[in-house]
Coordinates of C-alpha atoms in Angstrom, one line a residue:
Chain E
M556 CA 5.4 2.5 25.7
R557 CA 2.8 5.0 24.8
I558 CA 2.5 7.0 21.6
A559 CA 0.4 10.1 21.2
V560 CA -0.5 11.8 18.0
C561 CA -1.7 15.4 18.3
Q562 CA -4.3 16.7 15.9
V563 CA -3.9 20.4 16.3
S564 CA -5.3 23.2 14.2
A565 CA -3.2 26.2 13.3
R566 CA -3.4 29.4 11.3
V567 CA -0.8 31.0 9.2
G568 CA 0.1 34.4 10.7
E569 CA -0.8 33.4 14.3
R570 CA 2.5 32.0 15.2
A571 CA 2.6 32.9 18.9
K572 CA -0.9 31.5 19.4
N573 CA -0.1 28.4 17.5
G574 CA 3.0 27.9 19.6
E575 CA 1.2 28.3 22.9
R576 CA -1.5 25.9 21.7
L577 CA 1.1 23.3 20.7
E578 CA 2.9 23.5 24.0
A579 CA -0.3 23.0 25.9
V580 CA -1.2 20.0 23.7
I581 CA 2.3 18.5 24.1
R582 CA 2.1 18.9 27.9
E583 CA -1.3 17.3 27.9
A584 CA -0.1 14.3 25.8
A585 CA 2.9 13.9 28.0
S586 CA 0.7 13.8 31.1
G587 CA -1.6 11.2 29.6
G588 CA -4.7 13.3 29.2
I589 CA -8.2 12.2 30.0
E590 CA -8.5 10.0 26.9
A591 CA -5.4 7.9 27.7
A592 CA -6.2 4.2 27.9
G593 CA -4.2 3.7 31.1
S594 CA -2.1 5.6 33.5
G595 CA 1.0 7.6 32.6
G596 CA 1.7 9.9 29.7
A597 CA 3.0 9.5 26.2
N598 CA 6.7 8.8 25.6
V599 CA 6.6 9.6 21.9
I600 CA 4.5 12.5 20.8
V601 CA 3.9 13.4 17.1
I602 CA 2.6 16.9 16.0
P603 CA 1.6 17.9 12.5
E604 CA 3.6 19.1 9.4
L605 CA 4.6 22.7 9.6
A606 CA 3.3 22.5 13.2
N607 CA 3.7 26.0 14.6
T608 CA 3.5 28.0 11.4
G609 CA 0.4 26.7 9.7
Y610 CA 0.6 25.3 6.2
S611 CA -1.1 27.5 3.6
F612 CA 1.8 29.9 2.6
T613 CA 1.2 31.7 -0.6
S614 CA 4.7 32.9 -1.5
R615 CA 8.4 32.5 -0.8
E616 CA 8.4 36.0 0.6
E617 CA 5.9 34.9 3.3
L618 CA 8.3 32.1 4.3
E619 CA 11.0 34.7 5.1
E620 CA 9.1 35.4 8.2
F621 CA 8.6 31.8 9.3
A622 CA 11.6 29.8 8.2
E623 CA 14.3 29.0 10.6
I624 CA 17.8 27.6 10.3
A625 CA 17.7 24.0 11.7
E626 CA 20.1 24.6 14.6
L627 CA 19.2 24.8 18.2
A628 CA 21.1 28.1 18.5
E629 CA 19.2 29.6 15.5
S630 CA 15.7 28.2 15.9
S631 CA 13.3 29.3 18.6
T632 CA 11.0 26.4 17.4
L633 CA 13.6 23.7 17.9
T634 CA 14.8 25.3 21.1
A635 CA 11.3 25.2 22.5
W636 CA 10.8 21.6 21.5
H637 CA 14.1 20.6 23.0
Q638 CA 13.2 22.2 26.3
L639 CA 9.9 20.4 26.3
A640 CA 11.5 17.1 25.4
R641 CA 14.0 17.5 28.2
E642 CA 11.5 18.6 30.8
L643 CA 8.9 15.9 29.9
D644 CA 11.4 13.2 29.0
I645 CA 9.7 12.5 25.6
V646 CA 10.6 12.0 22.0
L647 CA 8.9 14.8 20.1
V648 CA 8.4 14.6 16.3
G649 CA 7.1 17.6 14.4
G650 CA 7.3 19.8 11.3
F651 CA 8.7 23.3 10.8
A652 CA 9.6 25.6 8.0
E653 CA 13.4 25.4 7.5
R654 CA 15.6 28.0 5.9
G655 CA 18.5 26.3 4.3
L656 CA 22.0 27.7 4.4
D657 CA 21.7 27.5 0.6
G658 CA 19.0 30.2 0.7
D659 CA 16.2 27.7 -0.2
F660 CA 13.2 26.9 2.0
Y661 CA 12.4 23.4 3.1
N662 CA 9.3 21.7 4.4
S663 CA 11.2 19.9 7.3
S664 CA 10.5 17.8 10.4
A665 CA 12.7 17.0 13.4
I666 CA 13.0 14.2 15.9
V667 CA 13.9 15.9 19.2
D668 CA 14.6 14.2 22.6
A669 CA 16.1 15.1 26.0
T670 CA 19.6 15.1 24.5
G671 CA 18.8 17.5 21.6
V672 CA 17.8 17.4 18.0
R673 CA 18.4 13.9 16.9
A674 CA 17.5 14.3 13.2
V675 CA 16.2 16.9 10.7
Y676 CA 14.6 15.7 7.5
R677 CA 13.5 17.7 4.5
K678 CA 10.4 16.5 2.6
A679 CA 11.5 14.7 -0.6
H680 CA 8.1 14.4 -2.3
L681 CA 6.5 17.8 -2.5
W682 CA 2.8 18.3 -2.7
D683 CA 1.0 20.6 -5.1
A684 CA 1.9 24.3 -4.7
E685 CA 4.7 23.4 -2.2
K686 CA 6.7 23.0 -5.4
L687 CA 6.4 26.7 -6.0
I688 CA 7.8 27.8 -2.7
F689 CA 9.8 25.0 -1.1
A690 CA 12.9 23.1 -2.5
Q691 CA 12.7 19.3 -2.3
G692 CA 14.9 17.4 0.1
N693 CA 17.6 15.2 -1.3
D694 CA 18.3 12.9 1.6
L695 CA 16.9 9.5 2.6
P696 CA 14.5 9.6 5.6
P697 CA 16.2 9.2 9.0
V698 CA 15.9 6.2 11.4
V699 CA 16.9 7.2 14.9
D700 CA 17.6 4.9 17.8
T701 CA 15.8 6.5 20.8
A702 CA 15.2 5.5 24.4
F703 CA 11.8 4.3 23.3
G704 CA 12.6 2.4 20.1
R705 CA 13.9 3.0 16.5
I706 CA 11.9 5.8 14.9
G707 CA 11.7 6.6 11.2
L708 CA 10.6 10.0 9.9
M709 CA 8.9 11.3 6.8
I710 CA 6.4 14.0 5.9
C711 CA 2.9 13.8 4.4
Y712 CA 3.0 13.0 0.7
D713 CA 6.3 11.1 1.2
I714 CA 4.3 8.3 2.8
E715 CA 2.3 7.6 -0.4
F716 CA 5.5 6.3 -2.0
P717 CA 6.0 2.6 -1.0
E718 CA 9.6 2.8 -1.9
W719 CA 10.1 5.4 0.9
V720 CA 8.4 3.4 3.5
R721 CA 10.3 0.3 2.5
E722 CA 13.4 2.3 3.0
V723 CA 12.9 3.0 6.7
S724 CA 11.6 -0.5 7.2
L725 CA 14.8 -2.0 5.6
R726 CA 16.9 0.2 7.9
G727 CA 15.1 -1.2 11.0
A728 CA 12.5 1.4 12.0
D729 CA 10.0 0.0 14.6
L730 CA 7.8 3.1 14.4
L731 CA 7.4 5.5 11.5
C732 CA 6.3 8.9 12.6
C733 CA 4.7 11.1 10.0
P734 CA 3.6 14.7 10.5
V735 CA 1.0 15.5 7.8
N736 CA -1.5 18.1 6.7
W737 CA -3.9 16.0 4.6
P738 CA -6.2 18.1 2.5
R739 CA -9.8 17.0 2.9
A740 CA -11.0 15.1 -0.2
L741 CA -14.1 13.4 -1.3
H742 CA -14.4 9.7 -0.7
P743 CA -17.2 7.2 -0.5
A744 CA -19.1 7.5 2.8
S745 CA -18.3 3.8 3.6
E746 CA -14.6 4.3 3.0
K747 CA -11.8 6.0 4.9
P748 CA -9.7 8.7 3.4
S749 CA -7.3 7.3 0.8
E750 CA -4.3 8.3 2.8
V751 CA -5.4 6.2 5.8
I752 CA -5.9 3.2 3.6
K753 CA -2.3 3.6 2.3
V754 CA -0.9 3.9 5.8
Q755 CA -2.7 0.7 6.9
A756 CA -1.4 -1.1 3.9
L757 CA 2.2 0.0 4.3
A758 CA 2.2 -0.8 8.0
S759 CA 1.2 -4.4 7.2
M760 CA 3.5 -4.8 4.1
N761 CA 6.4 -3.8 6.3
R762 CA 5.2 -4.9 9.7
I763 CA 5.9 -1.6 11.3
F764 CA 3.9 0.8 13.5
I765 CA 3.0 4.1 11.9
A766 CA 1.9 7.2 13.8
I767 CA 0.2 10.0 11.8
A768 CA -0.5 13.5 13.3
D769 CA -2.8 15.4 11.0
R770 CA -4.3 18.8 11.0
A771 CA -7.9 19.5 12.0
L772 CA -10.3 22.2 10.8
A773 CA -9.1 24.7 8.2
D774 CA -6.3 27.1 7.4
R775 CA -6.9 30.0 4.9
G776 CA -9.8 28.1 3.5
Q777 CA -7.9 24.8 3.0
E778 CA -9.9 22.2 4.9
W779 CA -7.9 19.3 6.5
S780 CA -8.9 15.7 6.9
G781 CA -8.3 15.4 10.6
A782 CA -7.4 11.8 10.0
S783 CA -4.7 11.3 12.7
I784 CA -4.2 7.6 13.4
I785 CA -1.8 5.0 14.9
V786 CA -1.6 1.7 13.1
D787 CA -0.1 -1.6 14.2
P788 CA 2.1 -4.0 12.2
D789 CA -0.9 -5.9 11.0
G790 CA -2.2 -2.7 9.4
F791 CA -5.1 -2.2 11.7
P792 CA -5.8 1.0 13.7
L793 CA -5.1 1.3 17.4
T794 CA -7.1 4.6 17.4
T795 CA -10.4 5.8 16.1
L796 CA -10.7 8.4 13.4
A797 CA -12.2 11.6 14.8
P798 CA -12.1 14.3 12.1
G799 CA -13.5 17.8 12.6
S800 CA -11.8 18.9 15.8
D801 CA -8.5 19.1 17.7
N802 CA -7.8 15.9 19.6
I803 CA -5.0 13.7 21.0
F804 CA -5.0 10.0 20.2
Y805 CA -3.1 7.5 22.3
A806 CA -1.9 3.9 21.8
D807 CA 0.1 1.6 24.2
V808 CA 2.4 -0.5 22.1
D809 CA 5.3 -3.0 22.3
L810 CA 7.5 -1.7 19.5
T811 CA 9.6 -4.8 19.6
L812 CA 6.7 -6.6 17.7
A813 CA 7.9 -4.7 14.7
R814 CA 11.2 -6.5 14.7
D815 CA 9.5 -9.9 13.8
K816 CA 8.8 -9.8 10.1
D817 CA 7.6 -13.4 10.0
I818 CA 3.9 -14.0 9.1
N819 CA 3.9 -17.8 9.1
A820 CA 6.5 -20.6 9.2
H821 CA 7.6 -19.9 5.6
N822 CA 7.0 -16.2 5.0
N823 CA 8.8 -13.1 6.1
V824 CA 7.6 -9.8 4.6
L825 CA 11.2 -8.5 4.0
A826 CA 13.0 -11.7 3.3
D827 CA 10.4 -12.7 0.7
R828 CA 11.2 -9.7 -1.4
R829 CA 12.6 -10.9 -4.8
T830 CA 15.4 -8.4 -5.1
D831 CA 17.0 -10.7 -7.6
L832 CA 14.1 -9.8 -9.9
Y833 CA 13.4 -6.2 -8.7
Q834 CA 16.8 -5.2 -10.0
H835 CA 15.6 -5.9 -13.5
I836 CA 12.6 -3.5 -13.2
E837 CA 13.0 -0.6 -15.5
G838 CA 12.5 2.6 -13.7
L839 CA 12.2 1.2 -10.2
V840 CA 15.2 3.1 -9.0
Chain H
M658 CA -15.9 -2.2 -21.0
R659 CA -17.1 -4.7 -18.3
I660 CA -14.9 -6.7 -15.9
A661 CA -16.2 -9.7 -14.1
V662 CA -14.4 -11.4 -11.2
C663 CA -15.6 -14.9 -10.4
Q664 CA -15.5 -16.1 -6.9
V665 CA -15.7 -19.9 -7.4
S666 CA -15.2 -22.6 -4.8
A667 CA -13.2 -25.8 -5.8
R668 CA -12.0 -29.0 -4.3
V669 CA -8.8 -30.8 -4.8
G670 CA -9.5 -34.1 -6.4
E671 CA -12.7 -33.1 -8.1
R672 CA -11.2 -31.8 -11.3
A673 CA -14.0 -32.6 -13.7
K674 CA -16.6 -31.1 -11.4
N675 CA -14.4 -28.0 -10.8
G676 CA -14.0 -27.6 -14.6
E677 CA -17.7 -27.9 -15.3
R678 CA -18.5 -25.4 -12.6
L679 CA -15.9 -22.9 -13.9
E680 CA -17.2 -23.2 -17.5
A681 CA -20.7 -22.5 -16.3
V682 CA -19.5 -19.5 -14.3
I683 CA -17.5 -18.1 -17.2
R684 CA -20.5 -18.4 -19.5
E685 CA -22.7 -16.7 -17.0
A686 CA -20.2 -13.8 -16.6
A687 CA -19.8 -13.5 -20.4
S688 CA -23.6 -13.2 -20.8
G689 CA -23.8 -10.6 -18.1
G690 CA -25.7 -12.4 -15.4
I691 CA -28.6 -11.2 -13.3
E692 CA -26.2 -9.1 -11.1
A693 CA -24.8 -7.1 -14.0
A694 CA -25.3 -3.4 -13.6
G695 CA -26.3 -2.8 -17.2
S696 CA -26.9 -4.9 -20.3
G697 CA -24.2 -7.0 -22.0
G698 CA -21.7 -9.4 -20.7
A699 CA -18.2 -9.1 -19.3
N700 CA -15.3 -8.5 -21.7
V701 CA -12.5 -9.4 -19.2
I702 CA -13.2 -12.3 -16.8
V703 CA -10.9 -13.3 -13.9
I704 CA -11.1 -16.6 -12.1
P705 CA -9.1 -17.7 -9.1
E706 CA -5.6 -19.0 -8.5
L707 CA -5.2 -22.7 -9.4
A708 CA -8.7 -22.3 -10.7
N709 CA -9.7 -25.8 -11.8
T710 CA -7.5 -27.9 -9.6
G711 CA -8.2 -26.5 -6.1
Y712 CA -5.4 -25.2 -4.0
S713 CA -4.6 -27.4 -1.0
F714 CA -2.1 -29.8 -2.5
T715 CA -0.2 -31.8 0.1
S716 CA 2.7 -33.1 -1.9
R717 CA 4.7 -32.8 -5.1
E718 CA 3.5 -36.3 -5.9
E719 CA -0.1 -35.1 -5.9
L720 CA 0.8 -32.3 -8.4
E721 CA 1.9 -35.0 -10.9
E722 CA -1.8 -35.7 -11.5
F723 CA -2.8 -32.0 -12.0
A724 CA 0.1 -30.1 -13.5
E725 CA 0.1 -29.4 -17.2
I726 CA 2.7 -28.1 -19.6
A727 CA 1.8 -24.5 -20.5
E728 CA 1.2 -25.1 -24.3
L729 CA -2.2 -25.3 -26.0
A730 CA -1.3 -28.7 -27.5
E731 CA -0.4 -30.1 -24.1
S732 CA -2.9 -28.6 -21.7
S733 CA -6.6 -29.4 -21.6
T734 CA -7.1 -26.5 -19.3
L735 CA -5.6 -23.9 -21.6
T736 CA -7.3 -25.5 -24.6
A737 CA -10.7 -25.2 -22.8
W738 CA -10.0 -21.6 -21.8
H739 CA -9.0 -20.7 -25.3
Q740 CA -12.1 -22.2 -26.8
L741 CA -14.3 -20.3 -24.4
A742 CA -12.3 -17.1 -25.0
R743 CA -12.8 -17.5 -28.8
E744 CA -16.5 -18.5 -28.6
L745 CA -17.4 -15.7 -26.1
D746 CA -14.9 -13.1 -27.4
I747 CA -13.5 -12.4 -23.9
V748 CA -10.1 -12.1 -22.2
L749 CA -9.9 -14.8 -19.6
V750 CA -7.4 -14.6 -16.8
G751 CA -7.0 -17.6 -14.4
G752 CA -4.6 -19.8 -12.5
F753 CA -3.5 -23.4 -13.2
A754 CA -0.8 -25.9 -12.0
E755 CA 2.0 -25.8 -14.5
R756 CA 4.5 -28.6 -15.1
G757 CA 7.8 -27.0 -16.3
L758 CA 9.9 -28.6 -18.9
D759 CA 12.6 -28.4 -16.2
G760 CA 10.6 -31.0 -14.1
D761 CA 9.5 -28.4 -11.5
F762 CA 6.0 -27.4 -10.8
Y763 CA 4.8 -23.8 -10.8
N764 CA 1.8 -22.0 -9.5
S765 CA 1.0 -20.2 -12.8
S766 CA -1.7 -18.0 -14.4
A767 CA -2.5 -17.3 -18.0
I768 CA -4.1 -14.5 -20.0
V769 CA -6.1 -16.1 -22.8
D770 CA -8.1 -14.4 -25.6
A771 CA -9.7 -15.3 -28.9
T772 CA -6.3 -15.4 -30.5
G773 CA -4.7 -17.8 -28.1
V774 CA -2.6 -17.8 -24.9
R775 CA -1.2 -14.3 -24.6
A776 CA 0.9 -14.8 -21.5
V777 CA 1.8 -17.4 -18.9
Y778 CA 3.2 -16.1 -15.6
R779 CA 4.7 -18.1 -12.7
K780 CA 4.1 -16.9 -9.2
A781 CA 7.3 -15.3 -8.0
H782 CA 6.4 -14.8 -4.3
L783 CA 5.4 -18.2 -2.9
W784 CA 3.0 -18.4 0.0
D785 CA 3.6 -20.7 3.0
A786 CA 3.7 -24.4 2.2
E787 CA 3.7 -23.7 -1.6
K788 CA 7.4 -23.4 -1.0
L789 CA 7.5 -27.1 -0.3
I790 CA 5.9 -28.2 -3.6
F791 CA 6.2 -25.4 -6.2
A792 CA 9.3 -23.7 -7.6
Q793 CA 9.2 -19.9 -7.7
G794 CA 8.9 -18.0 -10.9
N795 CA 11.9 -16.0 -12.1
D796 CA 10.3 -13.6 -14.6
L797 CA 8.7 -10.2 -14.2
P798 CA 4.9 -10.1 -14.4
P799 CA 3.5 -9.7 -17.9
V800 CA 1.6 -6.7 -19.3
V801 CA -0.5 -7.7 -22.4
D802 CA -2.1 -5.3 -24.9
T803 CA -5.6 -6.8 -25.4
A804 CA -8.6 -5.7 -27.4
F805 CA -10.0 -4.3 -24.1
G806 CA -7.0 -2.6 -22.6
R807 CA -3.5 -3.3 -21.2
I808 CA -3.7 -6.0 -18.7
G809 CA -1.0 -6.9 -16.1
L810 CA -1.0 -10.2 -14.3
M811 CA 0.2 -11.5 -11.0
I812 CA -0.9 -14.1 -8.4
C813 CA -2.1 -13.8 -4.8
Y814 CA 0.9 -13.1 -2.4
D815 CA 2.7 -11.3 -5.3
I816 CA 0.4 -8.4 -5.0
E817 CA 1.5 -7.7 -1.4
F818 CA 4.8 -6.5 -2.7
P819 CA 4.5 -2.9 -3.8
E820 CA 7.6 -3.3 -6.0
W821 CA 5.8 -5.8 -8.1
V822 CA 2.7 -3.7 -8.6
R823 CA 4.8 -0.7 -9.3
E824 CA 6.5 -2.8 -12.0
V825 CA 3.3 -3.5 -14.0
S826 CA 2.2 0.1 -13.5
L827 CA 5.5 1.5 -14.8
R828 CA 5.1 -0.7 -17.9
G829 CA 1.7 0.8 -18.6
A830 CA -0.9 -1.7 -17.3
D831 CA -4.4 -0.2 -17.1
L832 CA -5.8 -3.1 -15.2
L833 CA -4.0 -5.6 -13.0
C834 CA -5.8 -8.9 -12.9
C835 CA -4.9 -11.1 -9.9
P836 CA -6.2 -14.6 -9.3
V837 CA -5.9 -15.3 -5.6
N838 CA -6.8 -17.8 -2.9
W839 CA -6.7 -15.7 0.2
P840 CA -6.8 -17.7 3.4
R841 CA -9.4 -16.5 5.8
A842 CA -7.7 -14.7 8.7
L843 CA -8.9 -12.8 11.8
H844 CA -9.4 -9.1 11.5
P845 CA -11.3 -6.5 13.5
A846 CA -15.0 -6.6 12.7
S847 CA -14.9 -2.9 11.6
E848 CA -12.1 -3.6 9.1
K849 CA -11.7 -5.3 5.8
P850 CA -9.3 -8.2 5.2
S851 CA -5.7 -6.9 5.2
E852 CA -5.3 -8.0 1.5
V853 CA -8.2 -5.9 0.4
I854 CA -6.7 -2.8 2.2
K855 CA -3.4 -3.4 0.3
V856 CA -5.1 -3.8 -3.0
Q857 CA -7.0 -0.5 -2.5
A858 CA -3.8 1.3 -1.5
L859 CA -1.8 0.0 -4.4
A860 CA -4.5 0.9 -7.0
S861 CA -4.4 4.4 -5.7
M862 CA -0.6 4.7 -5.4
N863 CA -0.3 3.6 -9.0
R864 CA -3.7 4.9 -10.4
I865 CA -4.6 1.6 -12.0
F866 CA -7.6 -0.7 -11.9
I867 CA -7.2 -3.9 -10.0
A868 CA -9.4 -7.0 -10.3
I869 CA -9.2 -9.8 -7.7
A870 CA -10.9 -13.2 -8.1
D871 CA -10.8 -15.0 -4.8
R872 CA -12.0 -18.4 -3.6
A873 CA -15.1 -18.9 -1.5
L874 CA -15.9 -21.5 1.1
A875 CA -13.2 -24.1 2.0
D876 CA -10.8 -26.7 0.4
R877 CA -9.5 -29.6 2.5
G878 CA -10.3 -27.6 5.7
Q879 CA -8.6 -24.4 4.5
E880 CA -11.2 -21.6 4.6
W881 CA -11.0 -18.8 2.1
S882 CA -11.8 -15.1 2.5
G883 CA -14.1 -14.8 -0.5
A884 CA -12.9 -11.2 -0.8
S885 CA -13.1 -10.8 -4.6
I886 CA -13.1 -7.1 -5.5
I887 CA -12.6 -4.7 -8.3
V888 CA -11.0 -1.4 -7.3
D889 CA -10.7 1.9 -9.3
P890 CA -7.6 4.1 -9.7
D891 CA -8.7 6.2 -6.7
G892 CA -8.4 3.0 -4.6
F893 CA -12.1 2.7 -3.9
P894 CA -14.1 -0.5 -4.6
L895 CA -16.5 -0.8 -7.6
T896 CA -18.0 -3.9 -6.1
T897 CA -19.2 -5.0 -2.6
L898 CA -17.5 -7.7 -0.6
A899 CA -19.6 -10.8 -0.3
P900 CA -17.7 -13.5 1.5
G901 CA -19.1 -16.9 2.2
S902 CA -20.4 -18.0 -1.2
D903 CA -19.8 -18.3 -4.9
N904 CA -20.5 -15.1 -6.7
I905 CA -19.7 -13.1 -9.8
F906 CA -19.0 -9.4 -9.3
Y907 CA -19.1 -6.9 -12.2
A908 CA -17.8 -3.4 -12.9
D909 CA -18.2 -1.2 -15.9
V910 CA -15.0 0.8 -16.4
D911 CA -13.2 3.2 -18.7
L912 CA -9.7 1.7 -18.5
T913 CA -8.2 4.8 -20.2
L914 CA -8.7 6.6 -16.9
A915 CA -5.7 4.6 -15.6
R916 CA -3.5 6.3 -18.2
D917 CA -3.7 9.7 -16.5
K918 CA -1.4 9.6 -13.5
D919 CA -1.9 13.3 -12.6
I920 CA -3.7 14.0 -9.2
N921 CA -3.5 17.8 -9.3
A922 CA -1.8 20.5 -11.3
H923 CA 1.6 19.7 -9.8
N924 CA 1.6 16.0 -8.9
N925 CA 1.8 12.8 -10.9
V926 CA 2.0 9.5 -8.9
L927 CA 4.7 8.1 -11.2
A928 CA 6.6 11.2 -12.2
D929 CA 6.8 12.3 -8.5
R930 CA 8.9 9.2 -7.7
R931 CA 12.4 10.2 -6.5
T932 CA 14.3 7.6 -8.5
D933 CA 17.4 9.8 -8.0
L934 CA 17.1 8.9 -4.3
Y935 CA 15.6 5.4 -4.5
Q936 CA 18.8 4.2 -6.2
H937 CA 20.6 4.9 -3.0
I938 CA 18.3 2.7 -0.9
E939 CA 20.2 -0.2 0.4
G940 CA 18.4 -3.5 -0.4
L941 CA 15.6 -1.9 -2.4
V942 CA 16.7 -4.0 -5.5

């Protein structure tokens, strides 16, 4: 099984161009690309948050132009992704701007495969100025049984909440796919971006694979980290960080490794949890 | 405010020698030591898990010789630590083998200051063969208001459970002190030990300082990581890893920085938690 995470730049306002670029990248990932470790293309492909619209919206009015109802019949984005997933026989995970039937806008992502749209998830932990234009999701993240393994889904800042990652792990996700747009931030030169450290830690704490598709370059002056990465259940990277440009990163994985939560003869990262005590923690839930 | 974490080797069976070595190290840390960044000694000093006994017990029978009731009047270990804390005006955090009044043995740690024993905590998440000789603790980790800040306490494997770190953070800990004995494990040469990655992630997720005092060298053939570290609320190290030998690591910190959980104008790492949704997570507590 091969995973690909696609680090693709985008610009708000250049939707057609963004869409063409995305399609080309998805086709390249599905065919394997020159950077693939072996032969054959990716089976699961992750693209960034708000993949085809760009991220840096400045108002709710602007979202009117981009947001789509999350139904195949209503969304040219989901329709295009479904056609690609069917043609290429892939699971495609990516973000789009959703117009809710309630009139609110959501920062959403979908899991799409050959059979259709398998899940739509609305970001529950909104980042910064998103709070001014998007409504927050009110559902738990999905875990979908696909032809290539059990895939959990969340979006960007969501993954910085260990409760949320624990949730998909407790429900049996082998692989957590996470479209992101990580803003570039200062960090010591000898260190990785803070978000990457968190992803590595959470993969190990839960013994799951995590695949992050980040943005590259900039969008309306907002610079992105370009820190796309695929991490194994030991919490170590299967890919090398390559910020600063568009790129596709591949990893060949055996997702069934994520179903063994034992770390020695006496310890299991999920069974060792002291839920008898956690229930007494004030404010945990 | 200066924190010191003391990476001290020990051997089971050499209790007097271990105790003398510990006292010398604590005195050195309290005086500042040649490696201190500035002048003056440490105010908060952390020593490893099972600090004066060594770790690699092979039976409950062996614990009979080492375990002590956790009262000043009953424990030569706690009495010695209290005398040092009073003489040196420090907060001392370290691990010892506790004999419970219930007849069980516990892998415990104490926070001791000039006024006495401020808290005793029994490890709640037991590691590997500890399950064969120790009973698990059944209390939440303590958070103690000291002269130098609010200090939370847990032990080794405990800190790999994000629920547990969240707990001390929700209760207002500025600094989480964690005596550990991290077994040496393989990891990619370009990566840090997995436990260090987790500590960095959890410090950032909760915006707290974390101070880890690890073992160095080996004990009955068990090699230790020697990965003592002090991490800031951004999740970045204030000290440099130096495995392979005894050492004292210092950091000068402003613990009040941990009281600001804001990360931008709209986000706060604790207030952003979706407890309205976490309560629906099956198995979270």
